[in-house]
mmCIF file of C-alpha atoms in Angstrom:
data_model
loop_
_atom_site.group_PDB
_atom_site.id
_atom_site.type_symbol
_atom_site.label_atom_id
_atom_site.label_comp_id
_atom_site.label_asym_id
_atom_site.label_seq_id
_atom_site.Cartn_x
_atom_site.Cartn_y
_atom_site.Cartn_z
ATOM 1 C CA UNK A 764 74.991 21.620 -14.516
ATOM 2 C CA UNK A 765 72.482 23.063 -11.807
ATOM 3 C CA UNK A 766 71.742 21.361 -8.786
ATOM 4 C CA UNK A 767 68.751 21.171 -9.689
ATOM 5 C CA UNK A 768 68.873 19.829 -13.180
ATOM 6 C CA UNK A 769 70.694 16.698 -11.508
ATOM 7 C CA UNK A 770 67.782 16.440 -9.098
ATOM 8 C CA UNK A 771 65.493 16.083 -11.666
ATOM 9 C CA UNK A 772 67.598 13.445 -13.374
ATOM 10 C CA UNK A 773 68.261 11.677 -10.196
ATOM 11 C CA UNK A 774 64.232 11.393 -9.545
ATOM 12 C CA UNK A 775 63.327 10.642 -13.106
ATOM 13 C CA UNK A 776 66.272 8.385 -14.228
ATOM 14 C CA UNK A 777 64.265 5.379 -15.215
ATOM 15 C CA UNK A 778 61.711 7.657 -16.762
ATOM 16 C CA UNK A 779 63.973 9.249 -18.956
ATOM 17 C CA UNK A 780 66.139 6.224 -19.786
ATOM 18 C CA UNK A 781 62.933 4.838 -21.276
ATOM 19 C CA UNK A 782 61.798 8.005 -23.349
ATOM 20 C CA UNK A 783 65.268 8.053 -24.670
ATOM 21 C CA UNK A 784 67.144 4.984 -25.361
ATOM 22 C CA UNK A 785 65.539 4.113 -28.173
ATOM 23 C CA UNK A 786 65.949 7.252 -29.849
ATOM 24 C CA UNK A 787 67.127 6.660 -33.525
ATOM 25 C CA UNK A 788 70.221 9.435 -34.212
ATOM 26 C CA UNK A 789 71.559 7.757 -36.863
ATOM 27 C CA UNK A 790 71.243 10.619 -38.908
ATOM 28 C CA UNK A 791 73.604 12.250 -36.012
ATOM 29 C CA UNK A 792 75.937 9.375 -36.005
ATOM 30 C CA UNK A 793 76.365 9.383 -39.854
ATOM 31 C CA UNK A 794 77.922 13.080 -39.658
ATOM 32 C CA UNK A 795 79.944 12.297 -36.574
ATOM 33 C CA UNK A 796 81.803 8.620 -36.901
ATOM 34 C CA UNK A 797 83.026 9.741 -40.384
ATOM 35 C CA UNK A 798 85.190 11.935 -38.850
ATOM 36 C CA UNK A 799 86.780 9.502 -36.292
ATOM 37 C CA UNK A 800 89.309 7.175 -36.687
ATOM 38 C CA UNK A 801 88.427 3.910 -36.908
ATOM 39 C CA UNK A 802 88.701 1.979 -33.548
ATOM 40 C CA UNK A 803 89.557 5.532 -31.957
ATOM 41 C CA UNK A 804 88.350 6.585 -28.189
ATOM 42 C CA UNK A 805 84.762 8.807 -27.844
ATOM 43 C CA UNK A 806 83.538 10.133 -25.022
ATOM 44 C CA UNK A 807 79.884 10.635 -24.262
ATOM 45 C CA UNK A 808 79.955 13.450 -21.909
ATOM 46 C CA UNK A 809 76.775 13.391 -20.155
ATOM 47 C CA UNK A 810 75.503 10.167 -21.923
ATOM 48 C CA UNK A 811 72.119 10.302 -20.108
ATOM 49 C CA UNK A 812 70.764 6.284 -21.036
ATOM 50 C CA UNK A 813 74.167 5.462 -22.812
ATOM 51 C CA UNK A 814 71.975 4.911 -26.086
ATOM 52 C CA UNK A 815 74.827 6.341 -27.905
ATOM 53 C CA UNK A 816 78.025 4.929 -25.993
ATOM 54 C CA UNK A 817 76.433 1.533 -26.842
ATOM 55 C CA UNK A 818 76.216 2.508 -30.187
ATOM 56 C CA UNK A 819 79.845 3.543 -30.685
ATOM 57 C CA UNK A 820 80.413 0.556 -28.792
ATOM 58 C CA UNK A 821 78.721 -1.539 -30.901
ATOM 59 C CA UNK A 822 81.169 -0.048 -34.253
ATOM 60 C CA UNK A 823 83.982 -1.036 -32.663
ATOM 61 C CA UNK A 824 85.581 2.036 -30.977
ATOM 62 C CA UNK A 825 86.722 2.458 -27.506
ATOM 63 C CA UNK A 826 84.158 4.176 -25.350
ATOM 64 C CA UNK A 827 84.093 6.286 -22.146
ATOM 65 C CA UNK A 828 81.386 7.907 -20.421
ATOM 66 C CA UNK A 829 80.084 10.185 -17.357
ATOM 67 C CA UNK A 830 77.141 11.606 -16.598
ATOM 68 C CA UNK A 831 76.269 14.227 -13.782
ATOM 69 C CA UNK A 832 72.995 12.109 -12.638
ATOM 70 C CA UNK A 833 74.619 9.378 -10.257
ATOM 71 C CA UNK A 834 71.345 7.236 -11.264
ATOM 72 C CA UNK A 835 71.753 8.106 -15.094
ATOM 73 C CA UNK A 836 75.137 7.072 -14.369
ATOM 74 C CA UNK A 837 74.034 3.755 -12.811
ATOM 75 C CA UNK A 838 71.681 2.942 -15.601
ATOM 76 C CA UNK A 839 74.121 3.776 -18.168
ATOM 77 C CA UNK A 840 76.451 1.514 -16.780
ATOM 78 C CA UNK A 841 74.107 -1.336 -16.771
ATOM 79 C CA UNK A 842 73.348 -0.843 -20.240
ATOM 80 C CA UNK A 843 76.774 -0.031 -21.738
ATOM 81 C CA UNK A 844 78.283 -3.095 -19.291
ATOM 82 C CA UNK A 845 81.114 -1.042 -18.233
ATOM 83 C CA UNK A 846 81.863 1.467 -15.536
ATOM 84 C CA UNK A 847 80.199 5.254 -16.169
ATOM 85 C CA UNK A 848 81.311 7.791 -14.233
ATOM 86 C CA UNK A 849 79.548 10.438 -11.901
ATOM 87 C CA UNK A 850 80.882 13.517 -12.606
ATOM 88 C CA UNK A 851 80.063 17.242 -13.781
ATOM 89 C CA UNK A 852 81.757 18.706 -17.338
ATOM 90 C CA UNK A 853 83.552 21.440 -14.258
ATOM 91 C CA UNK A 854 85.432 18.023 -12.994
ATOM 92 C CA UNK A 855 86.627 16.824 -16.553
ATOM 93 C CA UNK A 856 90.576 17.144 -16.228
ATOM 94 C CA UNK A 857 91.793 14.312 -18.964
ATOM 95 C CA UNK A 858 94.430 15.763 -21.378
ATOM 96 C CA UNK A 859 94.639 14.640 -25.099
ATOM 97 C CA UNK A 860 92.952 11.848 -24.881
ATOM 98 C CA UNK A 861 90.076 11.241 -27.185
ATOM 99 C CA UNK A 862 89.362 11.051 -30.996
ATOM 100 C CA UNK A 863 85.915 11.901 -30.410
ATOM 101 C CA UNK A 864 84.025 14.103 -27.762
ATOM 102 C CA UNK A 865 80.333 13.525 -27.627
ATOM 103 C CA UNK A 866 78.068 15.639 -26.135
ATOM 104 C CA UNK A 867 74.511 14.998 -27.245
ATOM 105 C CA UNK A 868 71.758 17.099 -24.978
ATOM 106 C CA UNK A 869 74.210 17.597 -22.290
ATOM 107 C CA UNK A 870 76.056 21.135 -22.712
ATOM 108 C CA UNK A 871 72.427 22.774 -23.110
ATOM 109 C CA UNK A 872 72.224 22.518 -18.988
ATOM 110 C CA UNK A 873 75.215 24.254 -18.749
ATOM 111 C CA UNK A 874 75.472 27.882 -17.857
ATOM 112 C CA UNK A 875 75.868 30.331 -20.644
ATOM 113 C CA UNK A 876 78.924 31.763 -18.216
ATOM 114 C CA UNK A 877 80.477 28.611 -17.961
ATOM 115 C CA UNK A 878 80.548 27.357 -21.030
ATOM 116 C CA UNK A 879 83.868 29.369 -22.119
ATOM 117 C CA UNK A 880 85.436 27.163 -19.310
ATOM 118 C CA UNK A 881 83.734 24.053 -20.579
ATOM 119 C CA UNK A 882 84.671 24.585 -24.562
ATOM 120 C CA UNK A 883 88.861 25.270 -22.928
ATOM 121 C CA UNK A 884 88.565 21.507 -20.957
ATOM 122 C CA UNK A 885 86.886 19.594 -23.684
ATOM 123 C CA UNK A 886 89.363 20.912 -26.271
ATOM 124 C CA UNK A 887 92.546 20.271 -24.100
ATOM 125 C CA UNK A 888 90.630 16.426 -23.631
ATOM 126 C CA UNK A 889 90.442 16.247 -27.562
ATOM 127 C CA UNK A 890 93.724 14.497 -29.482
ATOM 128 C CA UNK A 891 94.723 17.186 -32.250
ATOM 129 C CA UNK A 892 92.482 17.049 -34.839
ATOM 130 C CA UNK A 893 89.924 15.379 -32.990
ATOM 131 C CA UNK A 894 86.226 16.156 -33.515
ATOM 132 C CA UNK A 895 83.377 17.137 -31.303
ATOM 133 C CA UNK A 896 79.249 16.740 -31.366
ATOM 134 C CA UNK A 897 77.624 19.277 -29.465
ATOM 135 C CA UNK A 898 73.899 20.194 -29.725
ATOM 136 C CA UNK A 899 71.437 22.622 -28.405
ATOM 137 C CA UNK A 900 67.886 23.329 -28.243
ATOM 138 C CA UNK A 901 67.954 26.472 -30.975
ATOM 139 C CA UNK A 902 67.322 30.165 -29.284
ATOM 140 C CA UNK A 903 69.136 32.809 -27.565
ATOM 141 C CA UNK A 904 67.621 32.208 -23.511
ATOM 142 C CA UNK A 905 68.872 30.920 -20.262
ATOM 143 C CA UNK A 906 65.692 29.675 -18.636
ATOM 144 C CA UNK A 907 64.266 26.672 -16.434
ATOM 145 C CA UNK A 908 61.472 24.206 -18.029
ATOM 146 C CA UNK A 909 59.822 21.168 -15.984
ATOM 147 C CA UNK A 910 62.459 21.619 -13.485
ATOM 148 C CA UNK A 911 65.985 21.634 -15.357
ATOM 149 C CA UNK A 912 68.294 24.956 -16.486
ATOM 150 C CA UNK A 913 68.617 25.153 -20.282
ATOM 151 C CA UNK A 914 70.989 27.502 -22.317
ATOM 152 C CA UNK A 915 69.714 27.921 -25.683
ATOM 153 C CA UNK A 916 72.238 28.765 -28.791
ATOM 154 C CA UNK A 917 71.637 30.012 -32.209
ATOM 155 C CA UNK A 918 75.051 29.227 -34.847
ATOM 156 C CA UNK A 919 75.897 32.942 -33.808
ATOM 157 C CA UNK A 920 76.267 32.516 -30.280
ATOM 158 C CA UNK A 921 77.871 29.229 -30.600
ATOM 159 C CA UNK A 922 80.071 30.703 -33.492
ATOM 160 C CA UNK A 923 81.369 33.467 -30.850
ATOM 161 C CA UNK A 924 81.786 30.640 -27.488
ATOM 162 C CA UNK A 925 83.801 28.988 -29.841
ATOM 163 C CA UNK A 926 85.621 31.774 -31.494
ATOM 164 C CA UNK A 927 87.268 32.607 -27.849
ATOM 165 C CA UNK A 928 89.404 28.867 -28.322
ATOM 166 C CA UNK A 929 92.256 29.194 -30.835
ATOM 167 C CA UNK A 930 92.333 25.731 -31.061
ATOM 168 C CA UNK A 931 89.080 25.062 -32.155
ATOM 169 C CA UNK A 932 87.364 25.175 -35.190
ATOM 170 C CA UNK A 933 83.765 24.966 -35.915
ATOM 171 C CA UNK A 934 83.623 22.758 -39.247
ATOM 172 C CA UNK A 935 79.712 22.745 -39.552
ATOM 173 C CA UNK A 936 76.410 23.051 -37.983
ATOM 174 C CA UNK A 937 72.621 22.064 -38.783
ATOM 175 C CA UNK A 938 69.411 22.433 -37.450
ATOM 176 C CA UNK A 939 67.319 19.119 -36.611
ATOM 177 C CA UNK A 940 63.774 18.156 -35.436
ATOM 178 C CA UNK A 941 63.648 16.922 -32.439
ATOM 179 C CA UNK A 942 63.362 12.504 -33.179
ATOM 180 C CA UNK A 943 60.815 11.876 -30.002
ATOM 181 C CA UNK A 944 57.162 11.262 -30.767
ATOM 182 C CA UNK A 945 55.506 14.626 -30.369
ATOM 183 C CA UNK A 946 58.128 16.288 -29.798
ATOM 184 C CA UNK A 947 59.311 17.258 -34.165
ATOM 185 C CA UNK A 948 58.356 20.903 -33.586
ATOM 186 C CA UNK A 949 61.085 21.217 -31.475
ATOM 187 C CA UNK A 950 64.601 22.911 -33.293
ATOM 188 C CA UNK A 951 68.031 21.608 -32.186
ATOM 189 C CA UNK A 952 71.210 23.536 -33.288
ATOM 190 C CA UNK A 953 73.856 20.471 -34.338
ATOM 191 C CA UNK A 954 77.989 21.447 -34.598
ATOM 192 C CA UNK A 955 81.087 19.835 -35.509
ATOM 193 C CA UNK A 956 84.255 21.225 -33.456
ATOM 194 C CA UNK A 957 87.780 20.293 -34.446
ATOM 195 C CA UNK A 958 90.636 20.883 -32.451
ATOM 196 C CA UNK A 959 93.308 22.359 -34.233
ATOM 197 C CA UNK A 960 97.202 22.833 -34.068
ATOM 198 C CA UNK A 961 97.698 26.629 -33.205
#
């Protein structure tokens, strides 16, 4: 994530916590928690508010979470009532760990060059046959709006990031609207990633 993408997150933390927390992705949640075993360990990598740590919470699986916004962080932690971490996707390091990877609006501020590098950690974090959620505003452009770095991917671009890890496996992907109020004109590219034995 940008320096500056953090920034923004940093200054508008409470802003954004409110404009998203109640965000209903149960449409999201129905495709993902299917595919992870029950009481199993998700991580919400970059969890923003935690709206969707609580959730998994809330069904009974373990839950981790970071976020690169040490205020985000802060918030999240308040409203999941456990510890979130402060830290970048660059700084994940855990190794076979999780049934579930989560990452809901929080690759997109990733540089397009980085995300190779960023696909190879989150799939060596991933148990075998563990599942990922990854989204993306739909498009093909690296560009800055309101302040924050976005990398936009179309199912071919994502199809190819993920076709240089032999151990993963895209298993589908969707477009959405976006759920905000005024905001459904908005496209969002939706995947499921499994990690495979190779």
């Amino acid at each position: 994530m940008f320096s500056k993408t953090t920034d923004y997150y940093n200054n508008n933390a409470r802003e954004f916590y409110n404009s998203t927390v109640l965000v209903d992705l149960s449409a999201l949640y129905s495709e993902f928690l299917p595919l992870i075993k029950s009481a199993g360990v998700i991580l919400d990598a970059g969890c923003g508010s935690g709206r969707d740590a609580f959730y998994f919470k809330q069904q009974g699986y373990l839950v981790e979470a970071f976020d690169a916004s040490e205020q985000l962080a802060a918030i999240a932690t308040e409203h999941l009532q456990q510890p979130v971490e402060t830290k970048t996707f660059q700084q994940l390091c855990a190794q076979n760990t999780y049934h579930g990877i989560w990452c809901c609006a929080s690759l997109l501020h990733v540089a397009k060059a980085e995300l190779p590098l960023i696909f190879a950690k989150l799939a060596a974090a991933l148990k075998n046959n563990g599942v990922m959620y990854v989204s993306f505003k739909y498009g093909e452009t690296e560009r800055v709006d309101n302040g924050r770095n976005f990398t936009d991917l179309t199912e071919y671009s994502l199809a190819k990031l993920i076709s240089q890890q032999p151990d993963l496996v895209m298993i589908k992907h969707w477009q959405s609207a976006d759920q905000r109020p005024n905001r459904s004109s908005e496209i969002w590219l939706n995947a499921l990633i499994q990690k495979v034995d190779v």
